[in-house]
XYZ file of C-alpha atoms in Angstrom:
507
model
C 1.322 6.425 10.904
C 3.737 7.959 8.440
C 3.343 10.008 5.280
C 4.714 8.904 1.904
C 5.541 11.684 -0.563
C 5.840 12.098 -4.287
C 8.777 13.986 -5.805
C 6.747 17.190 -6.164
C 5.515 17.043 -2.567
C 9.042 16.426 -1.282
C 10.369 19.331 -3.327
C 7.679 21.602 -1.830
C 8.521 20.504 1.731
C 12.220 21.016 1.022
C 11.544 24.492 -0.390
C 9.443 25.464 2.605
C 12.244 24.433 4.971
C 14.800 26.479 3.029
C 12.779 29.602 2.221
C 10.265 29.892 5.067
C 12.127 28.385 7.999
C 15.491 29.613 6.727
C 17.646 26.490 6.926
C 20.142 26.806 4.040
C 20.207 24.081 1.400
C 23.902 23.438 2.130
C 23.065 22.743 5.778
C 20.424 20.205 4.747
C 22.990 18.614 2.432
C 25.482 18.279 5.285
C 22.808 16.728 7.479
C 21.916 14.286 4.698
C 25.549 13.212 4.351
C 25.920 12.735 8.109
C 22.740 10.667 8.249
C 23.889 8.565 5.304
C 27.144 7.826 7.105
C 25.247 6.974 10.297
C 22.921 4.641 8.401
C 25.780 2.763 6.735
C 27.469 2.273 10.096
C 24.152 1.224 11.633
C 23.912 -1.480 8.955
C 27.555 -2.464 9.636
C 28.574 -1.966 6.011
C 32.264 -2.374 5.207
C 33.353 1.192 4.333
C 37.044 0.415 3.940
C 37.103 1.107 0.193
C 34.239 3.117 -1.272
C 33.280 4.248 -4.751
C 30.969 7.277 -4.802
C 29.350 8.134 -8.148
C 27.889 11.646 -8.327
C 25.621 13.507 -10.724
C 25.185 17.233 -11.386
C 22.206 17.947 -9.125
C 21.919 18.171 -5.366
C 21.893 14.377 -5.115
C 25.444 14.568 -6.464
C 26.215 17.197 -3.829
C 25.077 14.739 -1.154
C 27.463 12.197 -2.674
C 30.432 14.558 -2.642
C 29.716 15.360 1.026
C 29.576 11.634 1.889
C 32.879 11.079 0.047
C 34.470 13.869 2.097
C 33.244 12.379 5.376
C 34.623 8.986 4.372
C 37.986 10.519 3.522
C 38.069 12.433 6.813
C 37.640 9.112 8.628
C 40.641 7.717 6.796
C 38.706 5.445 4.448
C 39.916 4.818 0.923
C 37.479 6.497 -1.441
C 37.282 6.941 -5.212
C 34.919 9.564 -6.575
C 33.484 9.612 -10.085
C 31.586 12.597 -11.486
C 29.102 11.225 -14.030
C 27.293 14.497 -14.775
C 27.945 17.633 -16.766
C 30.098 20.388 -15.276
C 27.907 23.144 -16.693
C 24.769 21.598 -15.158
C 25.971 21.460 -11.549
C 23.839 23.082 -8.864
C 25.535 25.734 -6.730
C 25.590 23.424 -3.718
C 27.137 20.610 -5.764
C 29.836 22.968 -7.038
C 30.680 23.898 -3.444
C 30.790 20.321 -2.216
C 32.955 19.245 -5.162
C 35.303 22.180 -4.575
C 35.645 21.388 -0.845
C 36.403 17.746 -1.618
C 39.124 18.638 -4.105
C 40.621 21.147 -1.631
C 41.053 18.245 0.773
C 43.125 16.448 -1.819
C 40.504 13.928 -2.960
C 40.595 13.712 -6.734
C 37.396 13.448 -8.758
C 37.498 11.347 -11.911
C 35.023 11.073 -14.754
C 35.263 7.351 -15.504
C 34.467 4.349 -13.368
C 37.639 2.483 -12.345
C 38.043 -1.242 -12.944
C 38.601 -2.044 -9.259
C 36.955 -3.958 -6.465
C 35.164 -1.930 -3.775
C 33.592 -2.809 -0.449
C 30.737 -0.353 -1.075
C 29.349 1.479 -4.123
C 27.367 4.635 -3.361
C 24.872 5.952 -5.914
C 24.382 9.741 -5.983
C 23.767 10.174 -9.726
C 20.100 11.195 -9.865
C 17.753 12.314 -7.130
C 14.000 12.004 -6.794
C 13.257 14.511 -9.557
C 14.169 12.203 -12.449
C 11.265 11.941 -14.901
C 12.884 10.819 -18.157
C 14.308 7.531 -19.341
C 18.004 6.946 -18.729
C 20.009 6.190 -21.853
C 23.422 6.689 -23.458
C 26.249 7.704 -21.121
C 24.159 7.530 -17.945
C 22.839 4.099 -18.841
C 26.397 2.831 -19.270
C 27.379 4.305 -15.906
C 24.488 2.707 -14.000
C 24.914 -0.657 -15.682
C 28.607 -0.651 -14.746
C 27.744 0.316 -11.150
C 25.389 -2.667 -10.989
C 28.177 -4.999 -12.141
C 30.401 -4.192 -9.156
C 30.423 -6.869 -6.450
C 30.423 -4.596 -3.378
C 27.486 -3.613 -1.141
C 25.340 -1.024 -2.921
C 23.874 2.082 -1.285
C 21.546 4.636 -2.891
C 21.367 8.173 -1.521
C 17.716 9.317 -1.343
C 16.484 6.990 -4.108
C 18.064 4.554 -6.582
C 18.996 6.341 -9.798
C 16.552 5.408 -12.539
C 13.544 4.720 -10.303
C 10.543 7.048 -10.531
C 10.000 8.494 -7.058
C 6.252 8.645 -7.786
C 5.412 5.279 -9.338
C 8.353 2.936 -8.740
C 8.715 2.553 -12.507
C 12.151 1.755 -13.923
C 13.046 4.649 -16.222
C 15.055 2.742 -18.788
C 17.519 1.240 -16.316
C 18.116 1.645 -12.598
C 20.660 1.145 -9.837
C 19.984 -1.974 -7.748
C 20.584 -0.979 -4.144
C 20.933 -3.160 -1.080
C 20.179 -0.106 1.065
C 18.480 3.209 0.304
C 18.941 6.072 2.750
C 16.161 8.567 2.119
C 15.439 11.791 3.951
C 12.474 13.211 5.898
C 9.836 10.934 4.309
C 9.786 7.718 2.302
C 8.936 8.200 -1.370
C 6.064 6.417 -3.094
C 8.367 4.879 -5.696
C 10.294 3.108 -2.935
C 7.094 1.333 -1.827
C 5.495 0.472 -5.163
C 6.933 -2.321 -7.274
C 9.356 -2.672 -8.958
C 10.950 0.337 -7.204
C 10.686 -1.455 -3.855
C 12.896 -4.266 -5.144
C 15.513 -1.844 -6.500
C 15.567 0.190 -3.268
C 16.376 -2.773 -1.017
C 16.094 -1.896 2.653
C 14.865 1.688 3.051
C 15.911 3.802 6.035
C 14.175 7.162 6.479
C 16.397 9.706 8.224
C 15.422 13.054 9.726
C 17.358 16.091 8.452
C 14.968 18.792 9.684
C 12.493 18.938 6.799
C 8.895 19.165 8.022
C 5.528 20.254 6.705
C 2.870 20.724 9.410
C 0.148 21.168 6.783
C 0.111 17.484 5.836
C -2.694 16.619 8.275
C -5.140 18.789 6.327
C -4.357 17.463 2.839
C -5.961 14.624 0.889
C -3.393 14.475 -1.941
C -0.872 12.474 0.087
C -0.177 8.815 0.757
C 0.066 7.500 4.292
C 1.066 4.121 5.727
C 0.348 2.389 9.025
C 2.886 0.774 11.323
C 2.346 -2.207 13.607
C 2.065 -0.049 16.699
C -0.939 1.729 15.128
C -3.138 -1.385 14.960
C -4.401 -1.910 18.503
C -5.050 1.806 19.072
C -7.270 1.769 15.964
C -9.106 -1.463 16.832
C -12.605 -1.129 18.336
C -12.541 -1.198 22.142
C -13.641 -4.391 23.918
C -15.492 -3.166 27.005
C -15.830 -5.347 30.126
C -19.576 -4.703 30.337
C -20.611 -5.918 26.882
C -22.219 -8.773 24.958
C -22.366 -10.048 21.387
C -24.863 -7.348 20.505
C -22.270 -4.727 21.438
C -20.038 -5.695 18.530
C -22.404 -5.613 15.624
C -24.343 -7.896 13.305
C -22.922 -8.765 9.897
C -25.079 -10.081 7.071
C -22.988 -11.929 4.494
C -24.807 -12.462 1.201
C -22.412 -14.975 -0.265
C -22.007 -18.366 -1.844
C -24.010 -19.652 -4.806
C -24.857 -23.313 -5.365
C -21.750 -25.377 -4.575
C -19.725 -22.285 -3.591
C -19.761 -22.464 0.205
C -16.034 -21.805 0.681
C -16.162 -18.065 0.030
C -19.042 -17.629 2.467
C -17.208 -19.582 5.149
C -13.944 -17.677 4.754
C -15.510 -14.219 4.851
C -17.769 -15.097 7.801
C -14.914 -16.647 9.785
C -12.735 -13.563 9.167
C -15.513 -11.241 10.379
C -15.717 -13.206 13.622
C -11.939 -13.313 13.974
C -11.628 -9.496 14.050
C -14.339 -9.164 16.690
C -17.805 -9.002 15.090
C -20.485 -10.100 17.567
C -22.862 -11.966 15.275
C -22.534 -13.140 11.676
C -25.407 -14.390 9.530
C -24.764 -16.015 6.160
C -27.503 -15.701 3.543
C -26.761 -18.334 0.940
C -28.200 -20.938 -1.413
C -29.872 -23.879 0.360
C -27.330 -26.476 -0.812
C -24.622 -24.755 1.250
C -26.444 -25.029 4.596
C -25.075 -28.303 5.909
C -21.418 -27.715 5.114
C -21.476 -24.168 6.517
C -23.111 -25.342 9.739
C -20.321 -27.887 10.093
C -17.493 -25.519 9.176
C -18.653 -22.545 11.235
C -21.246 -23.421 13.896
C -20.928 -19.892 15.329
C -22.645 -18.428 12.251
C -26.401 -18.166 11.692
C -27.300 -19.793 8.384
C -30.300 -18.494 6.459
C -30.882 -19.913 3.000
C -32.922 -19.368 -0.128
C -34.066 -21.876 -2.728
C -33.520 -20.670 -6.267
C -36.374 -22.886 -7.452
C -38.935 -21.227 -5.143
C -41.280 -18.666 -6.626
C -40.443 -15.988 -4.051
C -36.972 -17.199 -3.166
C -35.664 -13.913 -1.703
C -38.704 -13.043 0.407
C -36.623 -12.905 3.618
C -34.158 -10.361 2.243
C -35.894 -7.161 3.488
C -36.046 -8.462 7.076
C -32.413 -9.610 6.929
C -31.255 -6.197 5.735
C -33.218 -4.594 8.534
C -31.595 -6.983 11.062
C -28.037 -6.261 9.971
C -25.713 -3.474 11.072
C -23.390 -4.146 8.130
C -23.871 -6.005 4.851
C -21.199 -7.769 2.782
C -22.211 -9.045 -0.643
C -20.453 -10.776 -3.497
C -18.095 -13.476 -2.171
C -18.744 -16.587 -4.263
C -22.120 -15.177 -5.340
C -21.718 -16.059 -9.007
C -23.080 -14.107 -11.969
C -26.236 -16.068 -12.758
C -29.638 -14.482 -13.297
C -30.485 -15.361 -9.696
C -27.329 -13.583 -8.518
C -28.140 -10.524 -10.610
C -31.621 -10.374 -9.152
C -30.386 -10.815 -5.577
C -27.663 -8.200 -6.043
C -29.994 -5.587 -7.508
C -32.618 -6.195 -4.817
C -29.977 -5.772 -2.112
C -28.689 -2.473 -3.490
C -32.207 -1.137 -3.959
C -33.339 -1.954 -0.412
C -30.155 -1.645 1.648
C -29.621 1.388 3.871
C -26.732 -0.013 5.914
C -22.947 0.255 5.474
C -21.940 -2.352 2.931
C -18.886 -4.114 1.476
C -19.100 -5.159 -2.185
C -16.533 -7.750 -3.250
C -15.783 -10.302 -5.977
C -18.871 -11.219 -8.032
C -20.688 -8.266 -6.534
C -18.171 -6.004 -8.278
C -18.594 -7.855 -11.560
C -22.365 -7.459 -11.289
C -21.952 -3.767 -10.455
C -19.778 -3.366 -13.540
C -22.749 -4.582 -15.628
C -24.937 -1.715 -14.398
C -25.984 0.855 -16.941
C -25.191 4.498 -16.233
C -28.832 4.999 -15.287
C -28.681 2.099 -12.806
C -25.465 3.461 -11.321
C -27.006 6.906 -10.908
C -30.060 5.385 -9.236
C -27.840 3.413 -6.876
C -25.699 6.483 -6.202
C -28.734 8.380 -4.926
C -29.603 5.588 -2.514
C -26.284 4.222 -1.323
C -24.818 4.915 2.085
C -21.257 4.163 3.149
C -20.188 1.524 0.626
C -16.724 -0.068 0.510
C -15.642 -1.609 -2.800
C -12.703 -4.042 -2.862
C -11.709 -4.649 -6.514
C -8.499 -6.229 -7.724
C -6.986 -4.647 -10.816
C -9.063 -6.595 -13.374
C -12.275 -5.837 -11.491
C -11.261 -2.189 -11.259
C -10.687 -2.212 -15.007
C -14.245 -3.477 -15.543
C -15.654 -0.829 -13.198
C -13.770 2.099 -14.720
C -13.138 1.091 -18.339
C -9.401 1.776 -17.967
C -6.928 -0.962 -19.012
C -4.979 -2.576 -16.176
C -1.692 -1.128 -17.474
C -3.100 2.396 -17.322
C -4.455 1.817 -13.827
C -0.998 0.708 -12.694
C 0.766 3.669 -14.314
C -1.671 6.271 -12.906
C -3.105 4.357 -9.994
C -3.670 7.111 -7.459
C -5.072 9.658 -9.918
C -7.501 7.169 -11.482
C -8.493 5.717 -8.105
C -9.289 9.161 -6.739
C -11.210 10.004 -9.896
C -13.309 6.876 -9.311
C -14.097 7.499 -5.621
C -14.989 11.126 -6.285
C -17.368 10.094 -9.058
C -18.944 7.199 -7.131
C -18.665 8.688 -3.602
C -17.511 5.352 -2.160
C -14.534 4.003 -0.256
C -12.410 1.889 -2.586
C -9.667 -0.581 -1.671
C -7.905 -1.233 -4.987
C -6.087 -4.521 -4.432
C -2.638 -5.136 -5.880
C 0.839 -6.017 -4.612
C 0.567 -2.595 -2.985
C -3.104 -2.027 -2.189
C -4.450 1.538 -2.089
C -7.492 2.699 -0.102
C -9.096 5.988 -1.091
C -12.145 8.046 -0.161
C -13.154 11.664 -0.599
C -11.686 13.945 2.051
C -8.925 11.516 3.103
C -5.301 10.998 2.037
C -4.741 7.750 0.155
C -3.654 4.787 2.263
C -0.706 2.887 0.760
C -0.413 -0.589 2.242
C 3.023 -1.985 3.016
C 2.029 -5.257 4.690
C 1.509 -8.616 2.999
C 3.473 -10.796 0.601
C 3.288 -13.034 -2.467
C 2.343 -16.097 -0.387
C -1.142 -14.542 -0.122
C -1.732 -14.831 -3.868
C -4.184 -17.718 -3.449
C -7.893 -18.299 -3.946
C -9.931 -17.115 -0.970
C -7.574 -14.346 0.146
C -9.991 -11.677 -1.067
C -12.905 -13.314 0.758
C -10.924 -13.083 4.001
C -10.276 -9.380 3.365
C -13.949 -8.640 2.669
C -14.986 -10.348 5.894
C -12.257 -8.576 7.839
C -13.437 -5.142 6.696
C -17.099 -5.992 7.311
C -16.292 -7.288 10.803
C -14.523 -4.048 11.683
C -17.349 -1.939 10.244
C -19.847 -3.854 12.397
C -18.016 -2.557 15.476
C -18.796 1.036 14.506
C -15.553 1.875 12.759
C -16.132 4.437 9.982
C -15.980 2.855 6.535
C -12.663 4.433 5.509
C -10.992 3.576 8.823
C -12.299 0.002 8.656
C -11.053 -0.447 5.090
C -7.597 0.926 5.946
C -7.226 -1.144 9.106
C -8.687 -4.222 7.421
C -6.264 -4.070 4.501
C -3.247 -3.548 6.748
C -4.287 -6.226 9.249
C -5.012 -8.687 6.423
C -1.463 -8.123 5.142
C 0.039 -8.606 8.609
C -1.897 -11.861 8.895
C -0.333 -12.912 5.604
C 3.121 -12.083 6.943
C 2.424 -14.174 10.034
C 1.138 -17.044 7.893
C 4.234 -16.980 5.695
C 6.489 -17.200 8.741
C 4.623 -20.315 9.852
C 3.881 -22.003 6.497
C 6.521 -20.690 4.100
C 6.057 -18.797 0.854
C 4.331 -21.562 -1.125
C 1.925 -23.242 1.271
C -0.205 -20.427 2.714
C -3.956 -21.016 2.283
C -6.826 -18.643 2.986
C -7.542 -20.422 6.282
C -3.958 -19.683 7.339
C -4.733 -15.995 6.878
C -7.679 -16.312 9.273
C -5.474 -17.977 11.877
C -2.895 -15.289 11.155
C -5.447 -12.595 12.012
C -5.920 -14.010 15.490
C -2.235 -14.566 16.140
C -1.280 -11.129 14.868
C -3.839 -9.343 17.051
C -2.824 -11.405 20.089
C 0.875 -10.586 19.569
C 0.202 -6.883 19.094
C -1.990 -6.799 22.222
C 0.699 -8.514 24.279
C 3.363 -6.092 23.042
C 1.349 -3.202 24.474
C 1.222 -4.675 27.971
């Protein structure tokens, strides 16, 4: 697990290191330059002729230090100062002065030459305004060079918090960032501008992170198996939980199949599908491992079995392919009124929840227990009333506002899915790819989370692990099928193959 910081959080950690621990800022700058050099050599970048473009702040100071180290190694290096002399930080003044004392001249225009590497040290992570005028011209010219492009700490012009392009931005092949990755290097489009991101240690730490819920964190592959429910030798299907999937309206058996299959694939012991009668035969053929219980919409008391089914289940998942008919509305409301088990609400379930009046939501809020909601951006917009664009621009703040109001776990699905709950830092997912943008992918995720919850994982932990594992399955599927041909069933196969590979790597 690793933490992902915003600009303000990074500045606070940096300040603590300087003022409380006592490591001078200039020392941290030297360490940053050394780590940048090490990273470029690690990536086998041609450093024979470098252009380093520096700004006025400490990011520029890092650049001047890197230029000095290149010169000391006998590399050809041109240095351009793109900032304002009067705005230089004290550390940047010192680094610039040292460089000039070594006989390396500093220009103020970008030469019309060819370089093996272009190093961006114009703006650091604190940039919060649009780039225009002189700075825009500088960055656009840097992008036109043909050499390999390296950004120090973060590409100039990318918001370190949101990944937004602030007017224009440097397009890096490699970003060398320090202490912690920044959120804007993970979110799109910042991720594309950052290229490959290497996080290097320069001695900045903050031991208080474990007790804070205003941070992002990410999982790594080695975290998966240690977080998976244990499979004990002395166990049976009852040991791994019973999932009730209320899914699939008339003629919509696919969503029920996909979610049920995914729940089994991550280890659930028993899965029962409660669906419309017309889906029985195809589901029995597609997934004979599942118990199929059906209702007939034409019957007078069509949902009479629902109370007993809810009592039977350890975990409920409702919404996949459910539709938004009057029958679906009735079934959904009955389930929420009677259910006392952990529950995943997905797809049409979210659309039906969005139709609730404030009074109905308050009534549900008094009765609910451990719910996980899995909306994509349009569904989240319906639930919150915020436009999609606003959700994207203020995603973590608005997500946390929602979970605090509703007291639920929420996995807000996007190219970078977030999972939030009260009392926890926000999970920022880094796994997955565009090949997963197909019908049925969300059904697989809902079943994955429900299957993990059935094995006694807490709701937040199950949602986090489910989202990450679902993305890894997508990465596995893309490797096998390519970027265009991945189907939801490939994600299910990818779940099994991913877990098997990760298990074997631990042996």
